[in-house]
């Protein structure tokens, strides 16, 4: 278990959509250099939590702080500038831009800004890093699904975020791609990045996460190491239902 | 800097030089058409600056243009202020107006912006007429200057060239890059750290500035000005048609649309004055169904086909 | 009191027109900017029938409604459906349909001006009548009552019939509607045609008390749009209330300040809505 200082604090976060409570009184902390898994059955509020952290939605109540700075209530662009980058559940690359420009887009307005020559050098470096070195000259439309996911990851890394949010980044990959994907994220982990991972792939959760928060019906039902939470009877019940 | 970018700039430089000679070789009817065409070139280029990358159909041109013409007229007529002072004040007023409109509508979906600008010229005309009738007295406004058609033409050419250069610079700036990303996926743009509302409002202010300046410069052409005449909703639509007809992916695209449109427009106005509205309607339909990317887009497509064949 | 009654009557007729637009935008997802011209066409028909053969607008209405239904059906199938099909994103459909309906709008204005280039002036039921101590023109009252009747029938149809339910389903979620076996393309065409019919009927009614001409459609489009946004897209009850609010405000401004400022007052309302409740008066945030 990681023992770094706490970097992101979510406190009593609640989000209502009309009568539906998507996130209910959720609190947790993310420590520096750890990979934290946010898991739970479908519809448990994981993606809504990601959207709240990244500023896509404003919370109904509760707060989110990044290194003491309040994020809740800020717009998505301000959250990104403060140091939180994300990828999307359904991959969203910029089809009209070149691969390099896609990555520069993450650097030009992000947390640590780069523009012009340095941004371009960094973009090439990041593309090689995520395994797209050979595809640099291709149009975005020619990329396979996993390559689009790689591109999105490079874009999210370009602003050098304090915290990286990966929303089901491994979903939809075939077994070979999955191994490559897990290897890539565990590389990032070794580098000491702080990552929040929403994931369904259990192998990935076991091998990548230092700690997990388990959600069900919008609330936290367990927290701890992957081994501990995945053997927790309440977690098993949430995933499998009663009998 | 890419060679292609510089080539565009050089091409425009040559065109501007060539265009500057027009008043020296012609006068009367054709010069008057050239002035009208140059006015629309400046307006459509300014329009494309904002609407090209955002795909927002702005119908605010008539309102901005009207603010330019009306402020020059009322300043000169009612307060004996010099033309140049009013021509400098008017665009600033519009920049403020654009900022307000933008702040109210551009953080929402594009449709609100279109609807808001749709009635804007009409609304301002109503407001201005009311103020004039009730507080200022309803007398005509005169814009009397020593400008000839050729002077106005050159000033408009200078504005068009300036707008082009500014657009060229924006294209290479972070603002231009931000607009490209917004045009691709606005939701992603926000998550990349772009203040999308601010970027759009800024660009809309630039468009407002130049559209108003054109209105101010053209005012001396009319000599006698009424709100009903300068706040023209029709002008907004004509600008949209000409810009889309040419194509909005390139800043010089609109020029391709303006010239044929104006020539046909003048012919129709002269021979079938009742058919102008129908002509506008058919142009809109033609753009949607046959030229979705304008003439420039069509040409690019043909070239691309030729290369791949 | 004067303002209240006249405002209510005006609002009632606006409501009908806005319901038409709301059906087209809320269900068929086509922002029909030729809506005002559809209205003026209804008015033109009433004017021509009245001046030529002294036909009561209330009878003309019975002819206008099915004709407009058919014409709008054809327009949707031939002109707008292809745009829906080729659109890669909702944004592109929005831009395309705005431009296409502008085209239709201008073409219609051109046609109408060439049919009759002057004001559509005629006099139908222009008798004063007293209600609740206020004198109003009988034609306004009749128009508002007929509008209310049609509006009520429409709301009833949407809420209590099978097809009406399908229409509402498509308005809420197109994909889900498709999944439960609703023919979305057909329902969209139906809603678009019905919206056009309702709008043209509204035009016939309005022509009895407001003098129109071929180029005035855009003002009505504008007002209908403001009402739809104020009431919430897809929300017919919201439209009705918003229409009455607009009718009241316009009447108040016209009689207390200046008739030239009605559009300005509509804009002030619009601005307030955009700034404070862009989801509409009764819409939920984050919906």
Coordinates of C-alpha atoms in Angstrom, one line a residue, chain C:
Chain C
X1 CA -57.6 44.4 -16.7
X2 CA -57.6 45.5 -20.3
X3 CA -54.1 44.3 -20.6
X4 CA -54.8 41.1 -18.9
X5 CA -57.7 40.1 -21.1
X6 CA -56.0 41.2 -24.4
X7 CA -52.8 39.6 -23.3
X8 CA -54.4 36.3 -22.5
X9 CA -56.2 36.3 -25.9
X10 CA -53.0 37.1 -27.8
X11 CA -51.1 34.5 -25.8
X12 CA -53.7 31.9 -26.5
X13 CA -53.1 32.3 -30.3
X14 CA -49.3 32.4 -29.8
X15 CA -49.5 29.2 -27.9
X16 CA -51.0 27.4 -30.8
X17 CA -48.2 28.6 -33.1
X18 CA -45.5 27.7 -30.6
X19 CA -47.0 24.2 -30.1
X20 CA -46.6 23.7 -33.8
X21 CA -42.9 24.7 -33.7
X22 CA -42.4 22.6 -30.6
X23 CA -43.8 19.5 -32.3
X24 CA -41.4 20.1 -35.2
X25 CA -38.3 20.8 -33.1
X26 CA -39.0 18.7 -30.0
X27 CA -40.0 15.5 -31.9
X28 CA -38.6 15.7 -35.5
X29 CA -35.5 17.6 -34.2
X30 CA -35.8 20.1 -37.1
X31 CA -35.4 23.7 -36.1
X32 CA -37.9 24.9 -38.6
X33 CA -37.1 28.6 -39.3
X34 CA -39.8 28.6 -42.0
X35 CA -42.4 28.3 -39.3
X36 CA -43.4 31.9 -39.5
X37 CA -43.9 31.6 -43.3
X38 CA -46.1 28.6 -42.7
X39 CA -48.1 30.9 -40.5
X40 CA -48.3 33.7 -43.0
X41 CA -49.3 31.2 -45.7
X42 CA -52.3 30.3 -43.5
X43 CA -53.1 34.0 -43.2
X44 CA -52.8 34.5 -46.9
X45 CA -55.2 31.6 -47.6
X46 CA -57.7 33.2 -45.2
X47 CA -57.3 36.6 -46.9
X48 CA -57.7 35.3 -50.4
X49 CA -60.7 33.1 -49.6
X50 CA -62.3 36.0 -47.7
X51 CA -61.8 38.6 -50.4
X52 CA -62.5 36.3 -53.3
X53 CA -65.6 34.4 -52.1
X54 CA -66.2 35.9 -48.7
X55 CA -65.4 32.6 -47.1
X56 CA -65.2 32.7 -43.3
X57 CA -61.6 32.1 -42.0
X58 CA -63.1 29.5 -39.7
X59 CA -64.1 27.5 -42.8
X60 CA -60.8 28.2 -44.6
X61 CA -59.1 26.8 -41.6
X62 CA -60.6 23.4 -42.3
X63 CA -59.0 23.4 -45.7
X64 CA -55.7 25.0 -44.6
X65 CA -55.0 22.4 -41.9
X66 CA -55.0 19.3 -44.1
X67 CA -53.3 21.1 -47.0
X68 CA -50.5 22.3 -44.6
X69 CA -50.3 18.9 -43.1
X70 CA -49.7 17.3 -46.6
X71 CA -47.3 20.0 -47.7
X72 CA -45.2 19.8 -44.5
X73 CA -45.2 16.0 -44.8
X74 CA -43.8 16.2 -48.3
X75 CA -41.3 18.9 -47.3
X76 CA -40.1 16.7 -44.5
X77 CA -39.8 13.6 -46.6
X78 CA -38.2 15.3 -49.6
X79 CA -36.1 18.0 -48.1
X80 CA -35.4 17.4 -44.5
X81 CA -35.2 13.6 -44.2
X82 CA -32.1 13.4 -46.4
X83 CA -30.4 15.9 -44.1
X84 CA -31.3 13.7 -41.1
X85 CA -29.8 10.7 -42.9
X86 CA -26.6 12.3 -44.0
X87 CA -25.9 14.1 -40.6
X88 CA -22.9 12.7 -38.8
X89 CA -23.6 14.6 -35.6
X90 CA -26.6 16.5 -34.1
X91 CA -24.6 19.7 -34.6
X92 CA -24.4 19.1 -38.3
X93 CA -28.1 18.4 -38.6
X94 CA -28.8 21.6 -36.7
X95 CA -26.7 23.7 -39.1
X96 CA -28.1 21.9 -42.1
X97 CA -31.7 22.2 -41.0
X98 CA -31.3 25.9 -40.1
X99 CA -29.9 26.6 -43.6
X100 CA -32.4 24.5 -45.4
X101 CA -35.4 26.0 -43.6
X102 CA -34.0 29.5 -44.2
X103 CA -34.0 28.6 -47.8
X104 CA -37.6 27.4 -47.7
X105 CA -38.5 30.5 -45.7
X106 CA -37.0 32.9 -48.3
X107 CA -38.5 30.9 -51.2
X108 CA -41.9 31.1 -49.5
X109 CA -41.6 34.8 -48.9
X110 CA -40.7 35.3 -52.5
X111 CA -43.7 33.3 -53.6
X112 CA -46.1 35.0 -51.3
X113 CA -44.9 38.5 -52.2
X114 CA -45.5 37.6 -55.9
X115 CA -49.0 36.3 -55.1
X116 CA -50.0 39.3 -53.1
X117 CA -47.4 42.0 -52.4
X118 CA -49.5 44.2 -50.1
X119 CA -51.0 43.9 -46.6
X120 CA -53.6 41.1 -46.1
X121 CA -56.3 43.5 -44.9
X122 CA -59.8 42.2 -44.5
X123 CA -62.5 42.6 -41.8
X124 CA -63.9 39.6 -40.1
X125 CA -66.0 39.8 -36.8
X126 CA -64.4 43.2 -36.2
X127 CA -67.2 43.9 -33.7
X128 CA -66.5 45.1 -30.1
X129 CA -67.7 42.7 -27.5
X130 CA -67.6 43.0 -23.8
X131 CA -66.1 40.4 -21.4
X132 CA -65.6 41.0 -17.7
X133 CA -66.0 44.7 -18.2
X134 CA -63.4 45.0 -20.9
X135 CA -64.1 45.7 -24.5
X136 CA -62.3 43.4 -27.0
X137 CA -62.8 42.7 -30.7
X138 CA -64.9 39.6 -31.2
X139 CA -62.3 38.1 -33.7
X140 CA -59.7 38.1 -31.0
X141 CA -61.9 36.2 -28.7
X142 CA -63.0 33.7 -31.3
X143 CA -59.4 33.2 -32.3
X144 CA -58.3 32.5 -28.8
X145 CA -61.2 30.2 -28.1
X146 CA -60.5 28.1 -31.3
X147 CA -56.8 28.1 -30.5
X148 CA -57.6 26.8 -27.0
X149 CA -59.8 24.1 -28.4
X150 CA -57.2 22.9 -30.8
X151 CA -54.5 23.1 -28.2
X152 CA -56.6 21.0 -25.8
X153 CA -57.3 18.5 -28.4
X154 CA -53.6 18.2 -29.2
X155 CA -52.6 17.8 -25.6
X156 CA -55.3 15.2 -25.2
X157 CA -54.2 13.3 -28.3
X158 CA -50.6 13.3 -27.2
X159 CA -51.4 12.0 -23.7
X160 CA -54.2 9.6 -24.3
X161 CA -53.7 7.9 -27.7
X162 CA -51.2 5.3 -28.8
X163 CA -49.8 7.4 -31.6
X164 CA -49.6 10.4 -29.3
X165 CA -47.6 8.4 -26.8
X166 CA -45.2 7.3 -29.6
X167 CA -44.7 10.9 -30.5
X168 CA -43.9 11.8 -26.9
X169 CA -41.5 8.8 -26.7
X170 CA -39.6 9.9 -29.7
X171 CA -39.3 13.4 -28.2
X172 CA -37.8 12.0 -25.0
X173 CA -35.4 9.5 -26.5
X174 CA -35.1 8.6 -30.2
X175 CA -32.9 5.6 -29.7
X176 CA -35.0 4.1 -26.9
X177 CA -38.1 4.7 -29.0
X178 CA -36.6 2.8 -31.9
X179 CA -35.7 -0.1 -29.6
X180 CA -39.3 -0.5 -28.4
X181 CA -40.4 -0.8 -32.0
X182 CA -41.6 2.8 -32.8
X183 CA -41.0 3.8 -36.4
X184 CA -39.0 7.0 -35.6
X185 CA -38.8 8.3 -39.1
X186 CA -42.6 8.0 -39.6
X187 CA -43.4 9.5 -36.2
X188 CA -41.0 12.4 -37.0
X189 CA -42.7 13.0 -40.3
X190 CA -46.0 12.9 -38.6
X191 CA -45.0 15.3 -35.9
X192 CA -43.4 17.7 -38.5
X193 CA -46.6 17.6 -40.6
X194 CA -48.9 18.1 -37.7
X195 CA -46.7 20.9 -36.4
X196 CA -47.0 22.6 -39.8
X197 CA -50.8 22.1 -39.8
X198 CA -51.2 23.6 -36.4
X199 CA -49.0 26.6 -37.2
X200 CA -50.9 27.3 -40.5
X201 CA -54.2 27.1 -38.6
X202 CA -52.7 29.6 -36.1
X203 CA -51.9 31.9 -39.0
X204 CA -55.5 31.7 -40.3
X205 CA -56.7 32.7 -36.9
X206 CA -54.1 35.5 -36.4
X207 CA -55.0 37.0 -39.7
X208 CA -58.5 37.9 -38.4
X209 CA -57.1 40.4 -36.0
X210 CA -53.5 41.3 -37.1
X211 CA -52.8 42.6 -40.5
X212 CA -50.0 40.6 -42.0
X213 CA -47.9 40.7 -45.2
X214 CA -45.7 38.3 -47.0
X215 CA -42.5 39.3 -45.3
X216 CA -43.6 39.3 -41.7
X217 CA -43.1 35.6 -41.0
X218 CA -39.6 36.0 -39.4
X219 CA -41.1 38.0 -36.6
X220 CA -43.5 35.1 -35.8
X221 CA -40.7 32.6 -36.1
X222 CA -38.7 34.6 -33.6
X223 CA -41.6 34.8 -31.1
X224 CA -42.4 31.1 -31.5
X225 CA -38.7 30.3 -30.9
X226 CA -38.6 32.5 -27.8
X227 CA -41.8 30.8 -26.5
X228 CA -40.5 27.3 -27.1
X229 CA -37.2 28.0 -25.4
X230 CA -38.9 29.7 -22.5
X231 CA -41.3 26.8 -22.1
X232 CA -38.7 24.2 -22.6
X233 CA -38.1 22.2 -25.8
X234 CA -40.5 19.3 -26.1
X235 CA -42.7 20.6 -23.3
X236 CA -46.1 21.5 -24.7
X237 CA -47.6 22.7 -21.4
X238 CA -44.5 24.9 -20.9
X239 CA -45.1 26.4 -24.3
X240 CA -48.7 27.3 -23.5
X241 CA -47.7 29.1 -20.3
X242 CA -44.7 30.8 -22.0
X243 CA -47.0 31.9 -24.8
X244 CA -49.4 33.5 -22.4
X245 CA -46.5 35.2 -20.5
X246 CA -45.3 36.6 -23.8
X247 CA -48.8 37.7 -24.8
X248 CA -49.3 39.5 -21.6
X249 CA -45.9 41.2 -21.6
X250 CA -46.2 42.3 -25.2
X251 CA -49.7 43.7 -24.6
X252 CA -48.5 45.5 -21.5
X253 CA -45.5 47.0 -23.3
X254 CA -47.5 48.0 -26.3
X255 CA -50.3 49.7 -24.4
X256 CA -48.1 51.3 -21.6
X257 CA -45.0 52.3 -23.4
X258 CA -44.9 51.9 -27.2
X259 CA -46.2 49.4 -29.7
X260 CA -42.8 49.5 -31.5
X261 CA -41.1 47.9 -28.5
X262 CA -42.9 44.6 -28.5
X263 CA -40.0 42.8 -30.1
X264 CA -37.6 44.5 -27.7
X265 CA -39.7 43.2 -24.8
X266 CA -39.7 39.7 -26.2
X267 CA -35.9 40.0 -26.4
X268 CA -35.6 41.1 -22.8
X269 CA -37.5 38.0 -21.8
X270 CA -35.4 35.9 -24.0
X271 CA -32.2 37.3 -22.5
X272 CA -33.5 36.7 -19.0
X273 CA -34.3 33.1 -19.9
X274 CA -30.9 32.5 -21.5
X275 CA -29.1 33.9 -18.5
X276 CA -31.1 32.3 -15.7
X277 CA -33.1 29.4 -17.0
X278 CA -31.7 28.2 -20.3
X279 CA -33.4 24.8 -19.7
X280 CA -36.8 26.5 -19.9
X281 CA -39.2 27.6 -17.2
X282 CA -40.1 24.1 -16.0
X283 CA -37.1 22.2 -17.3
X284 CA -34.7 20.4 -14.9
X285 CA -31.1 21.3 -14.8
X286 CA -28.6 18.7 -16.1
X287 CA -31.4 16.8 -17.8

